mmCIF file of C-alpha atoms and ligand atoms in Angstrom:
data_model
loop_
_atom_site.group_PDB
_atom_site.id
_atom_site.type_symbol
_atom_site.label_atom_id
_atom_site.label_comp_id
_atom_site.label_asym_id
_atom_site.label_seq_id
_atom_site.Cartn_x
_atom_site.Cartn_y
_atom_site.Cartn_z
ATOM 1 C CA MET U 819 0.043 0.132 -0.077
ATOM 2 C CA ASN U 820 1.238 3.381 -0.864
ATOM 3 C CA ASP U 821 1.926 5.927 1.759
ATOM 4 C CA LEU U 822 -0.693 8.507 1.939
ATOM 5 C CA LEU U 823 -0.405 12.260 3.015
ATOM 6 C CA LEU U 824 -3.378 14.303 3.998
ATOM 7 C CA ARG U 825 -2.075 17.798 3.464
ATOM 8 C CA GLY U 826 -3.467 20.718 5.415
ATOM 9 C CA GLY U 827 -6.341 19.467 7.168
ATOM 10 C CA ARG U 828 -7.217 20.455 10.804
ATOM 11 C CA PRO U 829 -7.018 17.443 13.105
ATOM 12 C CA GLY U 830 -9.692 17.818 15.691
ATOM 13 C CA GLY U 831 -10.441 21.271 14.652
ATOM 14 C CA GLY U 832 -7.261 22.475 15.827
ATOM 15 C CA ALA U 833 -4.251 24.184 13.803
ATOM 16 C CA PRO U 834 -3.570 23.104 10.298
ATOM 17 C CA ALA U 835 -1.559 19.989 10.032
ATOM 18 C CA ASP U 836 -0.347 17.285 7.681
ATOM 19 C CA VAL U 837 -1.127 13.509 8.388
ATOM 20 C CA LEU U 838 1.136 10.900 6.918
ATOM 21 C CA ILE U 839 -0.297 7.487 6.944
ATOM 22 C CA LYS U 840 1.959 4.602 6.480
ATOM 23 C CA ASP U 841 0.986 0.780 6.343
ATOM 24 C CA GLY U 842 -2.434 1.557 7.447
ATOM 25 C CA CYS U 843 -1.496 3.603 10.302
ATOM 26 C CA ILE U 844 -0.959 7.364 11.317
ATOM 27 C CA ALA U 845 2.780 7.733 11.112
ATOM 28 C CA SER U 846 2.988 11.408 12.025
ATOM 29 C CA ILE U 847 0.993 14.438 12.432
ATOM 30 C CA ALA U 848 3.014 17.682 12.107
ATOM 31 C CA PRO U 849 2.444 21.207 10.780
ATOM 32 C CA SER U 850 4.402 20.367 7.358
ATOM 33 C CA ILE U 851 5.493 17.111 6.221
ATOM 34 C CA ASP U 852 7.285 16.299 3.045
ATOM 35 C CA ALA U 853 5.076 13.905 0.492
ATOM 36 C CA ASN U 854 8.434 12.123 -0.015
ATOM 37 C CA GLY U 855 6.612 9.964 -2.730
ATOM 38 C CA ALA U 856 3.244 9.443 -0.900
ATOM 39 C CA GLU U 857 -0.049 10.058 -2.649
ATOM 40 C CA VAL U 858 -1.307 13.228 -1.575
ATOM 41 C CA GLU U 859 -5.072 14.444 -0.646
ATOM 42 C CA GLU U 860 -5.422 18.337 -0.480
ATOM 43 C CA LEU U 861 -7.582 18.879 2.338
ATOM 44 C CA ALA U 862 -7.809 22.799 2.199
ATOM 45 C CA GLY U 863 -8.483 23.501 5.971
ATOM 46 C CA ARG U 864 -11.251 20.578 6.354
ATOM 47 C CA LEU U 865 -11.769 19.097 9.884
ATOM 48 C CA ILE U 866 -10.312 15.621 10.303
ATOM 49 C CA LEU U 867 -12.008 13.548 12.805
ATOM 50 C CA PRO U 868 -11.487 9.858 13.988
ATOM 51 C CA ALA U 869 -13.811 7.740 11.891
ATOM 52 C CA PHE U 870 -17.029 6.893 13.865
ATOM 53 C CA VAL U 871 -18.104 4.033 16.055
ATOM 54 C CA ASP U 872 -21.871 2.940 15.914
ATOM 55 C CA ALA U 873 -21.808 1.062 19.179
ATOM 56 C CA HIS U 874 -25.451 0.029 19.036
ATOM 57 C CA CYS U 875 -27.669 -1.020 16.011
ATOM 58 C CA HIS U 876 -29.611 -3.774 14.587
ATOM 59 C CA LEU U 877 -28.396 -4.477 11.070
ATOM 60 C CA ASP U 878 -30.216 -7.721 10.695
ATOM 61 C CA LYS U 879 -33.473 -6.006 11.108
ATOM 62 C CA THR U 880 -33.266 -3.228 8.427
ATOM 63 C CA LEU U 881 -35.234 -2.880 5.312
ATOM 64 C CA TRP U 882 -32.480 -0.392 3.998
ATOM 65 C CA GLY U 883 -32.413 -0.423 0.354
ATOM 66 C CA GLY U 884 -35.605 -1.966 -0.095
ATOM 67 C CA PRO U 885 -39.073 -0.496 -0.697
ATOM 68 C CA TRP U 886 -40.557 1.799 1.978
ATOM 69 C CA VAL U 887 -42.587 -0.357 4.417
ATOM 70 C CA PRO U 888 -45.318 1.717 6.400
ATOM 71 C CA ASN U 889 -44.711 1.232 10.363
ATOM 72 C CA THR U 890 -47.657 -0.990 11.749
ATOM 73 C CA SER U 891 -46.169 -1.471 15.151
ATOM 74 C CA GLY U 892 -47.611 -0.521 18.417
ATOM 75 C CA THR U 893 -45.862 1.717 20.769
ATOM 76 C CA GLU U 894 -45.022 -0.465 23.713
ATOM 77 C CA LEU U 895 -41.846 -2.314 23.868
ATOM 78 C CA VAL U 896 -43.780 -5.791 23.862
ATOM 79 C CA GLN U 897 -45.641 -4.794 20.695
ATOM 80 C CA MET U 898 -42.556 -3.660 19.110
ATOM 81 C CA ILE U 899 -40.808 -7.238 19.592
ATOM 82 C CA GLU U 900 -44.007 -9.136 18.867
ATOM 83 C CA ASN U 901 -44.709 -6.966 15.585
ATOM 84 C CA GLY U 902 -41.130 -7.530 14.436
ATOM 85 C CA ARG U 903 -41.253 -11.281 15.125
ATOM 86 C CA ALA U 904 -44.562 -11.819 13.463
ATOM 87 C CA ARG U 905 -43.811 -9.661 10.209
ATOM 88 C CA ARG U 906 -40.092 -10.625 9.479
ATOM 89 C CA ALA U 907 -40.915 -13.405 7.292
ATOM 90 C CA GLU U 908 -43.215 -11.424 5.153
ATOM 91 C CA PHE U 909 -40.399 -9.276 4.336
ATOM 92 C CA GLY U 910 -37.511 -11.768 3.861
ATOM 93 C CA ILE U 911 -35.866 -10.463 7.257
ATOM 94 C CA PRO U 912 -32.959 -11.058 7.695
ATOM 95 C CA ASN U 913 -31.819 -9.970 4.286
ATOM 96 C CA GLU U 914 -28.138 -10.040 3.369
ATOM 97 C CA ASP U 915 -28.567 -7.397 0.641
ATOM 98 C CA HIS U 916 -30.320 -4.889 2.941
ATOM 99 C CA VAL U 917 -27.720 -5.266 5.665
ATOM 100 C CA THR U 918 -25.109 -4.839 3.052
ATOM 101 C CA ALA U 919 -26.766 -1.868 1.654
ATOM 102 C CA LEU U 920 -27.106 -0.271 5.225
ATOM 103 C CA LEU U 921 -23.312 -0.929 5.835
ATOM 104 C CA GLU U 922 -22.463 0.848 2.654
ATOM 105 C CA GLN U 923 -24.705 3.855 3.633
ATOM 106 C CA MET U 924 -22.821 3.889 6.865
ATOM 107 C CA VAL U 925 -19.307 3.635 5.572
ATOM 108 C CA THR U 926 -20.279 6.760 3.155
ATOM 109 C CA ARG U 927 -21.373 8.586 6.521
ATOM 110 C CA GLY U 928 -17.941 8.089 8.050
ATOM 111 C CA THR U 929 -18.561 4.940 10.179
ATOM 112 C CA SER U 930 -15.727 2.344 10.451
ATOM 113 C CA TYR U 931 -16.862 0.283 13.503
ATOM 114 C CA VAL U 932 -20.275 -1.123 14.071
ATOM 115 C CA ARG U 933 -21.626 -3.135 17.039
ATOM 116 C CA THR U 934 -24.929 -4.810 15.989
ATOM 117 C CA HIS U 935 -27.179 -6.891 18.022
ATOM 118 C CA THR U 936 -28.379 -9.754 16.230
ATOM 119 C CA ASP U 937 -31.753 -11.626 16.763
ATOM 120 C CA ILE U 938 -31.401 -15.035 18.016
ATOM 121 C CA ASP U 939 -34.426 -17.258 18.776
ATOM 122 C CA PRO U 940 -35.736 -20.703 18.336
ATOM 123 C CA GLU U 941 -37.651 -19.624 15.223
ATOM 124 C CA ILE U 942 -34.971 -17.601 13.414
ATOM 125 C CA GLY U 943 -32.225 -19.468 14.780
ATOM 126 C CA LEU U 944 -28.898 -18.221 13.579
ATOM 127 C CA THR U 945 -29.714 -17.060 10.041
ATOM 128 C CA GLY U 946 -29.541 -13.398 11.508
ATOM 129 C CA VAL U 947 -25.899 -14.132 12.363
ATOM 130 C CA GLU U 948 -25.307 -15.572 9.019
ATOM 131 C CA ALA U 949 -26.548 -12.733 7.195
ATOM 132 C CA VAL U 950 -24.741 -10.252 8.908
ATOM 133 C CA LEU U 951 -21.474 -12.116 8.404
ATOM 134 C CA ALA U 952 -22.047 -12.503 4.718
ATOM 135 C CA ALA U 953 -22.777 -8.705 4.638
ATOM 136 C CA ALA U 954 -19.708 -7.809 6.470
ATOM 137 C CA ALA U 955 -17.781 -9.937 4.355
ATOM 138 C CA GLN U 956 -18.719 -7.945 1.150
ATOM 139 C CA LEU U 957 -17.689 -4.957 2.941
ATOM 140 C CA LYS U 958 -14.319 -6.295 4.289
ATOM 141 C CA GLY U 959 -11.689 -3.632 4.419
ATOM 142 C CA LYS U 960 -14.436 -0.985 4.544
ATOM 143 C CA VAL U 961 -15.996 -1.428 7.881
ATOM 144 C CA THR U 962 -15.307 -3.627 11.006
ATOM 145 C CA VAL U 963 -18.806 -5.350 12.454
ATOM 146 C CA GLU U 964 -19.053 -6.909 15.691
ATOM 147 C CA GLN U 965 -22.119 -8.910 16.459
ATOM 148 C CA VAL U 966 -23.803 -9.273 19.948
ATOM 149 C CA ALA U 967 -25.896 -12.658 20.263
ATOM 150 C CA PHE U 968 -29.083 -10.835 21.127
ATOM 151 C CA PRO U 969 -32.219 -12.746 22.859
ATOM 152 C CA GLN U 970 -34.900 -10.122 21.231
ATOM 153 C CA CYS U 971 -37.898 -12.104 21.991
ATOM 154 C CA GLY U 972 -36.718 -12.931 25.642
ATOM 155 C CA LEU U 973 -34.407 -15.562 27.108
ATOM 156 C CA LEU U 974 -36.060 -17.656 29.746
ATOM 157 C CA ILE U 975 -39.416 -17.098 28.217
ATOM 158 C CA LYS U 976 -38.281 -18.650 24.783
ATOM 159 C CA PRO U 977 -36.670 -22.024 25.776
ATOM 160 C CA GLY U 978 -33.995 -22.994 23.639
ATOM 161 C CA THR U 979 -32.482 -19.371 23.240
ATOM 162 C CA ALA U 980 -29.855 -19.782 25.539
ATOM 163 C CA GLU U 981 -28.563 -22.918 23.554
ATOM 164 C CA LEU U 982 -28.578 -20.987 20.298
ATOM 165 C CA MET U 983 -26.766 -17.987 21.855
ATOM 166 C CA GLU U 984 -24.125 -20.369 22.977
ATOM 167 C CA GLU U 985 -23.856 -21.727 19.600
ATOM 168 C CA ALA U 986 -23.362 -18.149 18.189
ATOM 169 C CA LEU U 987 -20.494 -17.547 20.672
ATOM 170 C CA LYS U 988 -18.771 -20.811 19.827
ATOM 171 C CA ALA U 989 -19.020 -19.760 16.103
ATOM 172 C CA GLY U 990 -17.253 -16.611 16.761
ATOM 173 C CA VAL U 991 -19.714 -13.966 18.041
ATOM 174 C CA GLY U 992 -17.797 -12.069 20.529
ATOM 175 C CA THR U 993 -20.370 -10.318 22.825
ATOM 176 C CA VAL U 994 -23.420 -11.698 24.468
ATOM 177 C CA GLY U 995 -26.562 -9.602 24.798
ATOM 178 C CA GLY U 996 -29.647 -9.439 27.077
ATOM 179 C CA LEU U 997 -32.828 -7.864 27.204
ATOM 180 C CA ASP U 998 -34.688 -6.482 30.075
ATOM 181 C CA PRO U 999 -34.051 -9.289 32.523
ATOM 182 C CA ALA U 1000 -37.182 -8.313 34.822
ATOM 183 C CA GLY U 1001 -39.317 -6.354 32.299
ATOM 184 C CA VAL U 1002 -39.354 -9.072 29.526
ATOM 185 C CA ASP U 1003 -38.205 -11.959 31.056
ATOM 186 C CA ARG U 1004 -39.638 -11.716 34.578
ATOM 187 C CA ASP U 1005 -36.483 -13.014 36.296
ATOM 188 C CA ALA U 1006 -33.925 -10.610 36.426
ATOM 189 C CA VAL U 1007 -31.534 -12.920 38.565
ATOM 190 C CA GLY U 1008 -31.953 -16.010 36.276
ATOM 191 C CA HIS U 1009 -31.663 -13.929 33.232
ATOM 192 C CA LEU U 1010 -28.265 -12.256 34.217
ATOM 193 C CA ASP U 1011 -26.881 -15.548 35.509
ATOM 194 C CA ILE U 1012 -27.292 -16.963 32.132
ATOM 195 C CA VAL U 1013 -25.722 -13.938 30.346
ATOM 196 C CA PHE U 1014 -22.918 -13.675 32.596
ATOM 197 C CA GLY U 1015 -22.376 -17.391 32.911
ATOM 198 C CA LEU U 1016 -22.006 -17.497 28.858
ATOM 199 C CA ALA U 1017 -19.542 -14.654 28.833
ATOM 200 C CA ASP U 1018 -17.457 -16.184 31.640
ATOM 201 C CA LYS U 1019 -17.327 -19.661 29.963
ATOM 202 C CA HIS U 1020 -16.713 -18.229 26.378
ATOM 203 C CA GLY U 1021 -14.705 -15.153 27.437
ATOM 204 C CA ALA U 1022 -17.176 -12.763 25.814
ATOM 205 C CA ARG U 1023 -17.988 -9.265 26.420
ATOM 206 C CA VAL U 1024 -21.525 -8.073 27.399
ATOM 207 C CA ASP U 1025 -24.111 -5.790 26.188
ATOM 208 C CA ILE U 1026 -27.407 -5.708 27.656
ATOM 209 C CA HIS U 1027 -30.509 -3.951 26.510
ATOM 210 C CA LEU U 1028 -32.257 -2.388 29.747
ATOM 211 C CA HIS U 1029 -35.431 -0.403 29.205
ATOM 212 C CA ASP U 1030 -36.754 -1.288 32.187
ATOM 213 C CA ARG U 1031 -37.422 2.159 34.187
ATOM 214 C CA GLY U 1032 -37.154 3.863 37.600
ATOM 215 C CA SER U 1033 -36.120 1.593 40.735
ATOM 216 C CA LEU U 1034 -36.596 -1.409 38.840
ATOM 217 C CA GLY U 1035 -34.062 -0.622 36.083
ATOM 218 C CA ALA U 1036 -31.738 0.998 38.800
ATOM 219 C CA TRP U 1037 -31.752 -2.445 40.698
ATOM 220 C CA GLU U 1038 -30.822 -4.125 37.722
ATOM 221 C CA PHE U 1039 -27.969 -1.831 37.165
ATOM 222 C CA GLU U 1040 -26.857 -3.004 40.462
ATOM 223 C CA LEU U 1041 -26.970 -6.831 39.681
ATOM 224 C CA ILE U 1042 -25.222 -6.150 36.284
ATOM 225 C CA ILE U 1043 -22.297 -4.032 38.457
ATOM 226 C CA GLU U 1044 -22.326 -7.053 41.173
ATOM 227 C CA ARG U 1045 -21.737 -9.774 38.550
ATOM 228 C CA THR U 1046 -19.333 -7.699 36.488
ATOM 229 C CA LYS U 1047 -17.210 -7.281 39.565
ATOM 230 C CA ALA U 1048 -17.496 -10.806 40.752
ATOM 231 C CA LEU U 1049 -15.923 -12.171 37.299
ATOM 232 C CA GLY U 1050 -13.558 -9.727 36.988
ATOM 233 C CA LEU U 1051 -15.226 -8.295 33.517
ATOM 234 C CA GLN U 1052 -14.339 -4.786 34.260
ATOM 235 C CA GLY U 1053 -14.155 -2.604 30.848
ATOM 236 C CA ARG U 1054 -16.100 -5.609 28.996
ATOM 237 C CA VAL U 1055 -19.667 -4.757 30.158
ATOM 238 C CA VAL U 1056 -22.190 -2.528 28.484
ATOM 239 C CA ILE U 1057 -25.752 -1.317 29.594
ATOM 240 C CA SER U 1058 -27.387 -0.062 26.302
ATOM 241 C CA HIS U 1059 -30.396 2.349 26.549
ATOM 242 C CA ALA U 1060 -29.938 2.465 30.367
ATOM 243 C CA LEU U 1061 -33.188 4.401 30.524
ATOM 244 C CA ALA U 1062 -33.314 4.191 34.401
ATOM 245 C CA ILE U 1063 -30.172 6.230 35.071
ATOM 246 C CA GLY U 1064 -31.987 9.239 33.040
ATOM 247 C CA GLU U 1065 -35.042 9.383 35.214
ATOM 248 C CA VAL U 1066 -34.012 8.431 39.039
ATOM 249 C CA ASP U 1067 -33.143 11.610 41.204
ATOM 250 C CA GLY U 1068 -29.792 13.063 41.196
ATOM 251 C CA ASP U 1069 -28.566 11.577 44.273
ATOM 252 C CA GLN U 1070 -29.231 8.166 42.874
ATOM 253 C CA GLN U 1071 -27.643 9.119 39.546
ATOM 254 C CA ASP U 1072 -24.365 10.170 41.259
ATOM 255 C CA ARG U 1073 -24.396 6.576 43.555
ATOM 256 C CA LEU U 1074 -25.000 4.773 40.262
ATOM 257 C CA ALA U 1075 -22.572 6.637 38.055
ATOM 258 C CA GLU U 1076 -19.781 6.067 40.673
ATOM 259 C CA ALA U 1077 -20.727 2.288 40.717
ATOM 260 C CA LEU U 1078 -20.551 1.808 37.097
ATOM 261 C CA ALA U 1079 -17.157 3.693 37.038
ATOM 262 C CA GLU U 1080 -15.616 1.745 39.507
ATOM 263 C CA ALA U 1081 -17.038 -1.549 38.094
ATOM 264 C CA GLY U 1082 -15.876 -0.529 34.562
ATOM 265 C CA VAL U 1083 -19.422 -0.791 33.207
ATOM 266 C CA GLY U 1084 -20.009 1.366 30.487
ATOM 267 C CA LEU U 1085 -23.249 2.710 28.852
ATOM 268 C CA THR U 1086 -24.620 3.052 25.341
ATOM 269 C CA THR U 1087 -27.515 5.367 24.687
ATOM 270 C CA CYS U 1088 -29.166 6.097 21.305
ATOM 271 C CA ALA U 1089 -31.173 9.320 22.390
ATOM 272 C CA ILE U 1090 -34.123 7.954 20.704
ATOM 273 C CA TYR U 1091 -37.726 9.527 20.889
ATOM 274 C CA SER U 1092 -38.580 11.000 24.208
ATOM 275 C CA ASP U 1093 -36.892 7.941 26.217
ATOM 276 C CA PRO U 1094 -34.676 9.284 29.137
ATOM 277 C CA VAL U 1095 -30.973 9.957 28.225
ATOM 278 C CA PRO U 1096 -28.418 9.093 30.589
ATOM 279 C CA PRO U 1097 -26.543 12.332 32.037
ATOM 280 C CA VAL U 1098 -23.605 11.937 30.056
ATOM 281 C CA VAL U 1099 -21.518 14.790 31.590
ATOM 282 C CA LYS U 1100 -22.359 13.422 34.999
ATOM 283 C CA LEU U 1101 -21.092 9.909 34.033
ATOM 284 C CA LEU U 1102 -18.132 11.128 32.287
ATOM 285 C CA ASN U 1103 -17.220 13.158 35.234
ATOM 286 C CA ALA U 1104 -17.408 10.234 37.388
ATOM 287 C CA GLY U 1105 -15.267 8.165 34.984
ATOM 288 C CA ALA U 1106 -17.863 5.999 33.477
ATOM 289 C CA ASN U 1107 -17.812 5.522 29.600
ATOM 290 C CA VAL U 1108 -20.705 6.741 27.189
ATOM 291 C CA ALA U 1109 -20.859 5.364 23.661
ATOM 292 C CA LEU U 1110 -23.630 6.092 21.299
ATOM 293 C CA GLY U 1111 -25.423 4.123 18.586
ATOM 294 C CA ASN U 1112 -28.409 4.509 16.031
ATOM 295 C CA ASP U 1113 -30.510 1.413 17.351
ATOM 296 C CA GLY U 1114 -32.672 0.307 14.648
ATOM 297 C CA ILE U 1115 -32.571 1.897 11.421
ATOM 298 C CA ARG U 1116 -35.424 1.637 8.882
ATOM 299 C CA ASP U 1117 -37.132 -1.441 10.008
ATOM 300 C CA LEU U 1118 -40.250 -3.067 11.348
ATOM 301 C CA TRP U 1119 -39.620 -1.298 14.608
ATOM 302 C CA SER U 1120 -38.983 2.235 13.432
ATOM 303 C CA PRO U 1121 -39.260 4.244 10.132
ATOM 304 C CA TYR U 1122 -36.404 6.516 11.446
ATOM 305 C CA GLY U 1123 -32.548 6.485 11.092
ATOM 306 C CA ASN U 1124 -30.068 6.891 8.255
ATOM 307 C CA GLY U 1125 -26.943 5.376 9.892
ATOM 308 C CA ASP U 1126 -25.394 8.746 10.250
ATOM 309 C CA MET U 1127 -23.373 9.093 13.440
ATOM 310 C CA LEU U 1128 -23.166 12.818 13.052
ATOM 311 C CA GLU U 1129 -26.808 13.032 13.145
ATOM 312 C CA ARG U 1130 -27.098 10.762 15.991
ATOM 313 C CA ALA U 1131 -24.624 12.806 18.044
ATOM 314 C CA MET U 1132 -26.805 15.993 17.213
ATOM 315 C CA HIS U 1133 -29.722 13.899 18.639
ATOM 316 C CA LEU U 1134 -27.753 13.291 21.706
ATOM 317 C CA ALA U 1135 -26.717 16.998 22.110
ATOM 318 C CA TYR U 1136 -30.064 18.094 21.626
ATOM 319 C CA ARG U 1137 -31.695 15.609 24.107
ATOM 320 C CA SER U 1138 -29.078 16.553 26.617
ATOM 321 C CA TYR U 1139 -29.571 20.261 26.243
ATOM 322 C CA PHE U 1140 -26.169 20.827 24.866
ATOM 323 C CA ARG U 1141 -25.500 24.094 23.238
ATOM 324 C CA THR U 1142 -21.910 25.043 23.921
ATOM 325 C CA ALA U 1143 -19.159 24.038 21.650
ATOM 326 C CA GLU U 1144 -17.555 21.912 24.340
ATOM 327 C CA ASP U 1145 -20.865 20.090 25.416
ATOM 328 C CA ILE U 1146 -21.489 19.263 21.506
ATOM 329 C CA GLU U 1147 -18.093 17.814 21.328
ATOM 330 C CA VAL U 1148 -18.964 15.530 24.374
ATOM 331 C CA ALA U 1149 -21.790 14.349 22.446
ATOM 332 C CA LEU U 1150 -19.501 13.630 19.203
ATOM 333 C CA GLU U 1151 -17.034 11.877 21.784
ATOM 334 C CA ALA U 1152 -19.563 9.502 22.336
ATOM 335 C CA ALA U 1153 -19.734 8.501 18.591
ATOM 336 C CA THR U 1154 -15.851 8.383 18.342
ATOM 337 C CA TYR U 1155 -13.704 7.476 21.460
ATOM 338 C CA GLY U 1156 -16.637 6.563 23.631
ATOM 339 C CA GLY U 1157 -17.692 3.866 21.216
ATOM 340 C CA ALA U 1158 -13.982 2.742 20.627
ATOM 341 C CA ARG U 1159 -13.901 1.999 24.389
ATOM 342 C CA ALA U 1160 -17.120 0.183 24.587
ATOM 343 C CA LEU U 1161 -15.806 -2.124 21.860
ATOM 344 C CA GLY U 1162 -12.339 -2.396 23.249
ATOM 345 C CA LEU U 1163 -10.659 -1.061 20.149
ATOM 346 C CA VAL U 1164 -6.983 -0.560 21.179
ATOM 347 C CA SER U 1165 -5.541 0.933 17.873
ATOM 348 C CA TYR U 1166 -8.387 3.695 17.652
ATOM 349 C CA GLY U 1167 -7.861 7.437 17.401
ATOM 350 C CA LEU U 1168 -6.457 10.608 15.814
ATOM 351 C CA ARG U 1169 -2.922 10.040 17.228
ATOM 352 C CA GLU U 1170 0.262 8.644 15.872
ATOM 353 C CA GLY U 1171 0.365 4.807 15.787
ATOM 354 C CA ALA U 1172 -3.181 4.494 15.611
ATOM 355 C CA SER U 1173 -5.120 2.901 12.687
ATOM 356 C CA ALA U 1174 -5.678 5.487 9.963
ATOM 357 C CA ASP U 1175 -9.434 5.357 10.323
ATOM 358 C CA LEU U 1176 -10.606 8.971 9.635
ATOM 359 C CA VAL U 1177 -13.170 11.015 8.042
ATOM 360 C CA THR U 1178 -12.868 14.586 6.750
ATOM 361 C CA VAL U 1179 -15.662 17.218 6.461
ATOM 362 C CA ASP U 1180 -15.915 20.754 5.325
ATOM 363 C CA ALA U 1181 -16.455 22.135 8.788
ATOM 364 C CA ARG U 1182 -14.248 24.264 11.124
ATOM 365 C CA THR U 1183 -14.989 22.748 14.315
ATOM 366 C CA PRO U 1184 -16.434 19.357 15.628
ATOM 367 C CA ALA U 1185 -19.472 21.426 16.914
ATOM 368 C CA GLU U 1186 -20.113 22.629 13.122
ATOM 369 C CA ALA U 1187 -19.863 19.002 11.964
ATOM 370 C CA VAL U 1188 -22.381 17.875 14.322
ATOM 371 C CA MET U 1189 -24.833 20.852 13.591
ATOM 372 C CA ALA U 1190 -24.244 20.976 9.784
ATOM 373 C CA ARG U 1191 -23.497 17.299 9.113
ATOM 374 C CA PRO U 1192 -21.743 18.359 5.900
ATOM 375 C CA THR U 1193 -20.986 15.350 3.134
ATOM 376 C CA ARG U 1194 -18.022 13.380 4.334
ATOM 377 C CA SER U 1195 -15.513 14.392 1.821
ATOM 378 C CA LEU U 1196 -13.116 11.494 2.558
ATOM 379 C CA VAL U 1197 -13.636 8.294 4.716
ATOM 380 C CA LEU U 1198 -10.450 6.367 5.369
ATOM 381 C CA LYS U 1199 -10.295 2.821 6.657
ATOM 382 C CA SER U 1200 -6.912 1.681 7.697
ATOM 383 C CA GLY U 1201 -5.244 4.156 5.537
ATOM 384 C CA ARG U 1202 -7.298 3.636 2.568
ATOM 385 C CA VAL U 1203 -10.026 5.803 0.972
ATOM 386 C CA VAL U 1204 -13.274 3.766 1.103
ATOM 387 C CA ALA U 1205 -15.537 6.846 0.489
ATOM 388 C CA ARG U 1206 -15.418 10.160 -1.316
ATOM 389 C CA ASP U 1207 -17.779 12.895 -1.349
ATOM 390 C CA GLY U 1208 -20.515 10.721 0.237
ATOM 391 C CA ALA U 1209 -19.954 7.899 -2.373
ATOM 392 C CA LEU U 1210 -18.516 4.547 -1.825
ATOM 393 C CA CYS U 1211 -15.117 3.832 -3.495
HETATM 394 ZN ZN1 LIG X 1483 -31.105 -1.964 20.490
#
């Protein structure tokens, strides 16, 4: 691979600098670097950001690239679960072509890493896992896709699901999921013991959907924290959505934030609809991680979404009442470094030595990029240009 010089961009919105990329990694960032035979991309003052991390989505469910499907789901969680389950066969879900089309869209919007929760249940088996694997293979070298073995229809209430999730872990899926241990499965302890048992046995990470609200949800936070510490899984466990911490009182938020930080349990929010949003600044100040994801995109659950993490960062900023540049950058950080920490990426970032996964946009500052969401002029994956001016290369 030829060396590549990004000339005259502004890394992170700072002073103009050149970025030299060698062997897929950022070799140096300096005010002026001699091209010395490298290919050159003139950035003319454009902003350079680390490529985005979508830390929570549902690729297997998407209808992206297919005909528009009017939403027929009710608004309660159980209604959405049942609607998605009952109608998926009618639309041929999961569909490798739809997943591929959505991944392409994500790449053109600057996303380089994706964690996707894939439905597993006795009816659908591992077909979702296989469809996502096949689509990810088509986009190899352009985006990295990590799957979560996800019991969307419940775990204890759907006998046979745990065994299939274990099969997925054995087949290489690296993260075990869970879903409202109390609200959906009606047995928080039993549910979490299975999830953490699988993680312990297979060396998997954990990412649990937790929509349960108020004191019930807060109690489940404690159960997750307790198991994380007992099994030494610090830094490998995420609570997704985590609605409860967004609505308990300030003192309880403080206690939970400290406990999450101490246990190395991170949160991933999608800032969707009017659901409570975790107190991002409070969590970061306590030392807990916050990541961001799109959740469902154009599927039987929701007609919304376009895979754009800058747009999702805008939603998080808006829902968090962020208006200063400093605060808006906090929302963007959830879409970059926060996501990288959630996924355990070690060579991520806009720094020398990191993998050259970068995005450039015509904006002066990160806050402007979130508000204006300009076309991504360049998207780089491991030092290679994979999208240019909003189109896949
Ligand atoms: Zn989800």
